[in-house]
Coordinates of C-alpha atoms and ligand atoms in Angstrom, one line a residue:
M1 CA 0.0 0.0 0.0
S2 CA 1.4 3.4 -1.0
V3 CA 1.6 6.3 1.5
F4 CA -1.0 8.1 -0.6
S5 CA -3.5 5.2 -0.5
L6 CA -2.9 4.8 3.3
A7 CA -3.6 8.5 3.9
Y8 CA -6.7 8.3 1.6
T9 CA -8.1 5.2 3.4
L10 CA -7.5 6.8 6.9
H11 CA -9.1 10.1 5.7
V12 CA -12.2 8.4 4.3
M13 CA -12.6 6.1 7.3
A14 CA -12.3 9.1 9.7
A15 CA -15.0 10.9 7.8
L16 CA -17.2 7.8 7.8
V17 CA -16.9 7.3 11.6
W18 CA -17.7 10.9 12.4
V19 CA -20.5 11.6 9.9
G20 CA -21.9 8.1 10.0
G21 CA -21.9 8.2 13.9
M22 CA -23.9 11.5 13.8
F23 CA -26.3 10.0 11.2
F24 CA -27.0 7.0 13.4
A25 CA -27.4 9.1 16.5
W26 CA -29.8 11.6 14.9
M27 CA -31.8 9.4 12.6
I28 CA -32.0 6.1 14.5
L29 CA -31.0 6.3 18.1
R30 CA -32.8 9.6 18.9
P31 CA -36.3 8.6 17.8
A32 CA -35.8 5.0 19.2
A33 CA -34.8 6.5 22.6
V34 CA -37.9 8.8 22.6
T35 CA -40.2 5.8 21.8
A36 CA -38.6 3.3 24.2
L37 CA -37.4 5.3 27.3
E38 CA -38.7 7.7 29.9
G39 CA -37.0 11.1 30.3
P40 CA -34.5 10.3 33.1
A41 CA -33.3 7.0 31.4
R42 CA -33.0 8.8 28.1
L43 CA -30.9 11.5 29.5
R44 CA -28.6 9.0 31.2
L45 CA -28.3 7.0 28.0
W46 CA -27.3 10.1 26.0
V47 CA -24.6 11.1 28.6
N48 CA -23.2 7.6 28.1
V49 CA -23.5 7.6 24.3
F50 CA -21.8 11.0 24.0
Q51 CA -18.9 10.0 26.3
R52 CA -18.2 6.9 24.1
F53 CA -18.8 8.5 20.7
F54 CA -16.7 11.6 21.4
V55 CA -13.6 9.6 21.9
W56 CA -13.9 8.5 18.2
V57 CA -14.8 12.0 17.1
W58 CA -11.5 13.2 18.7
V59 CA -9.7 10.5 16.6
A60 CA -11.5 11.8 13.5
V61 CA -10.7 15.4 14.4
L62 CA -7.0 14.6 14.5
V63 CA -6.8 12.1 11.6
L64 CA -8.8 14.2 9.1
P65 CA -6.4 17.2 8.9
I66 CA -3.2 15.1 9.3
S67 CA -4.2 12.7 6.4
G68 CA -5.8 15.6 4.5
V69 CA -2.7 17.7 4.5
G70 CA -0.7 14.6 3.5
L71 CA -3.0 14.1 0.6
L72 CA -2.7 17.8 -0.3
H73 CA 1.1 17.5 -0.6
L74 CA 1.2 14.1 -2.2
G75 CA -1.7 14.7 -4.7
F76 CA -1.6 18.4 -5.4
S77 CA 1.8 19.6 -4.3
G78 CA 0.5 22.0 -1.6
F79 CA -2.3 24.3 -0.5
E80 CA -2.1 26.9 -3.3
S81 CA -2.5 24.4 -6.1
A82 CA -5.2 22.4 -4.4
P83 CA -8.6 22.6 -6.1
R84 CA -11.3 24.9 -4.6
Y85 CA -13.4 22.0 -3.3
V86 CA -10.5 20.9 -1.1
Q87 CA -10.1 24.4 0.2
V88 CA -13.9 24.5 1.0
M89 CA -13.4 21.1 2.7
M90 CA -10.8 22.6 5.0
G91 CA -13.1 25.5 5.9
L92 CA -16.0 23.2 6.7
Y93 CA -13.7 21.1 8.8
V94 CA -13.0 24.2 11.0
V95 CA -16.8 24.7 11.3
M96 CA -17.4 21.1 12.2
T97 CA -14.6 21.0 14.7
A98 CA -15.8 24.3 16.3
L99 CA -19.3 23.0 16.7
F100 CA -18.0 19.7 18.1
I101 CA -15.8 21.5 20.7
R102 CA -18.8 23.6 21.7
I103 CA -20.7 20.4 22.5
Q104 CA -17.8 18.6 24.2
A105 CA -16.5 21.5 26.3
L106 CA -19.7 23.4 27.2
K107 CA -22.8 21.3 26.6
L108 CA -21.8 17.9 27.7
P109 CA -20.5 19.1 31.1
E110 CA -23.9 21.0 31.5
L111 CA -25.8 17.8 30.6
R112 CA -23.7 15.7 33.1
T113 CA -24.4 18.3 35.9
T114 CA -28.1 18.3 35.3
V115 CA -28.3 14.5 35.2
A116 CA -26.2 14.2 38.4
A117 CA -28.6 16.7 40.1
E118 CA -31.6 14.8 38.6
D119 CA -32.9 18.1 37.2
W120 CA -34.6 16.4 34.2
T121 CA -36.3 19.6 32.9
A122 CA -32.9 21.4 32.6
G123 CA -31.3 18.2 31.3
A124 CA -34.0 18.0 28.5
A125 CA -33.3 21.6 27.5
V126 CA -29.5 21.0 27.3
L127 CA -30.1 17.8 25.3
G128 CA -32.3 19.8 22.9
Q129 CA -29.4 22.3 22.3
I130 CA -27.0 19.4 21.7
R131 CA -29.5 17.8 19.3
R132 CA -29.6 21.0 17.3
L133 CA -25.8 21.4 17.2
V134 CA -25.4 17.8 16.1
G135 CA -28.1 18.2 13.5
V136 CA -26.2 21.2 12.0
N137 CA -22.9 19.3 12.1
L138 CA -24.5 16.3 10.4
V139 CA -25.8 18.5 7.5
V140 CA -22.3 20.1 7.2
G141 CA -20.6 16.7 7.3
L142 CA -22.9 15.2 4.6
A143 CA -22.3 18.3 2.5
V144 CA -18.5 17.9 2.8
V145 CA -18.7 14.2 1.8
A146 CA -20.9 15.1 -1.2
L147 CA -18.5 17.9 -2.2
A148 CA -15.5 15.6 -1.8
S149 CA -17.1 12.9 -3.9
A150 CA -18.6 15.1 -6.6
R151 CA -15.3 17.1 -7.0
P152 CA -17.0 20.1 -8.7
G153 CA -14.8 22.0 -11.0
F154 CA -15.4 25.5 -9.5
Ligands
LIG201 C1 -8.2 20.0 7.3 C2 -9.2 19.2 6.8 C3 -9.2 18.5 5.5 C4 -8.2 18.4 4.5 C5 -6.9 19.1 4.4 C6 -8.8 17.5 3.5 C7 -8.1 17.2 2.3 C8 -8.6 16.3 1.4 C9 -7.9 15.9 0.1 C10 -6.6 16.6 -0.4 C11 -8.6 15.0 -0.5 C12 -8.3 14.3 -1.8 C13 -9.2 15.0 -2.9 C14 -9.0 14.4 -4.3 O1 -8.3 13.4 -4.4 O2 -9.6 14.9 -5.2 C15 -9.8 14.7 0.4 C16 -10.7 13.7 0.1 C17 -11.8 13.5 0.9 N1 -12.2 14.1 2.0 FE1 -11.1 15.6 3.0 N2 -10.0 17.0 3.9 C18 -10.3 17.6 5.1 C19 -11.4 17.4 5.9 C20 -12.4 16.6 5.5 C21 -13.7 16.4 6.3 C22 -14.0 17.2 7.6 C23 -14.4 15.4 5.7 C24 -15.7 14.9 6.0 C25 -16.3 15.0 7.2 C26 -13.6 15.0 4.5 C27 -14.0 14.0 3.6 C28 -13.3 13.6 2.5 C29 -13.7 12.5 1.7 C30 -15.0 11.6 1.9 C31 -12.8 12.4 0.6 C32 -12.7 11.4 -0.5 C33 -13.5 11.9 -1.7 C34 -13.5 10.9 -2.9 O3 -12.4 10.4 -3.3 O4 -14.5 10.5 -3.3 N3 -12.5 15.7 4.5 N4 -9.7 15.5 1.5

C-alpha cells in the first residue's frame, strides 16, 4: 500500500466514523430512545453515548487534517495548487470542529451536571441544544462528503 492510499483510506474512514456516527445518533437512536425510554433513562443514555462516541470523534478530528494535509502535498503539491473544493473542505472542517468542541467543552458538562442533580427539565433543555448542534454538524458533514465525492470544477 502506498503512502497516498494509506492516507486516503484513513481520511475516508475518519469521515465515515464521524459523519456516520452522527447520522446514526440523529436518525436512528434519537427517535428510538424517545419511543422506548422515559426522560431520566433517556438523559442517562445520552450522557453515556456522547462520552463513548466523542472519543472516536476526537480521533477523526485529528486524523482528518493530518491525512488531508498529507493528501494535499502528495496529490496536489501543496495548499495553493489544491482545487477549490479541497479548500472548501478545509473551511468546513473548521466549522465542524468548532461545533463539536462547543458540545464537548460546554454542553456535555452541563448535561452531566443536570443529570447528576436529577434536574430532568434542565437536562432535557440541554439535550435539545446538543441535538440542534449535532443536526447542523450532520448536515455540514454530509455536504463535505458530497462535495469531496462530486469534486465540482469551480
Ligand atoms: C483539514 C481538513 C481536511 C483536508 C486538508 C482535506 C483534504 C482532502 C484531500 C486533499 C482529499 C483528496 C481530494 C482528491 O483526491 O480529489 C480529500 C478527500 C476526501 N475528504 Fe477531505 N480534507 C479535510 C477534511 C475533511 C472532512 C471534515 C471530511 C468529512 C467529514 C472529509 C471527507 C473527505 C472524503 C469523503 C474524501 C474522499 C473523496 C473521494 O475520493 O470521493 N475531508 N480530502
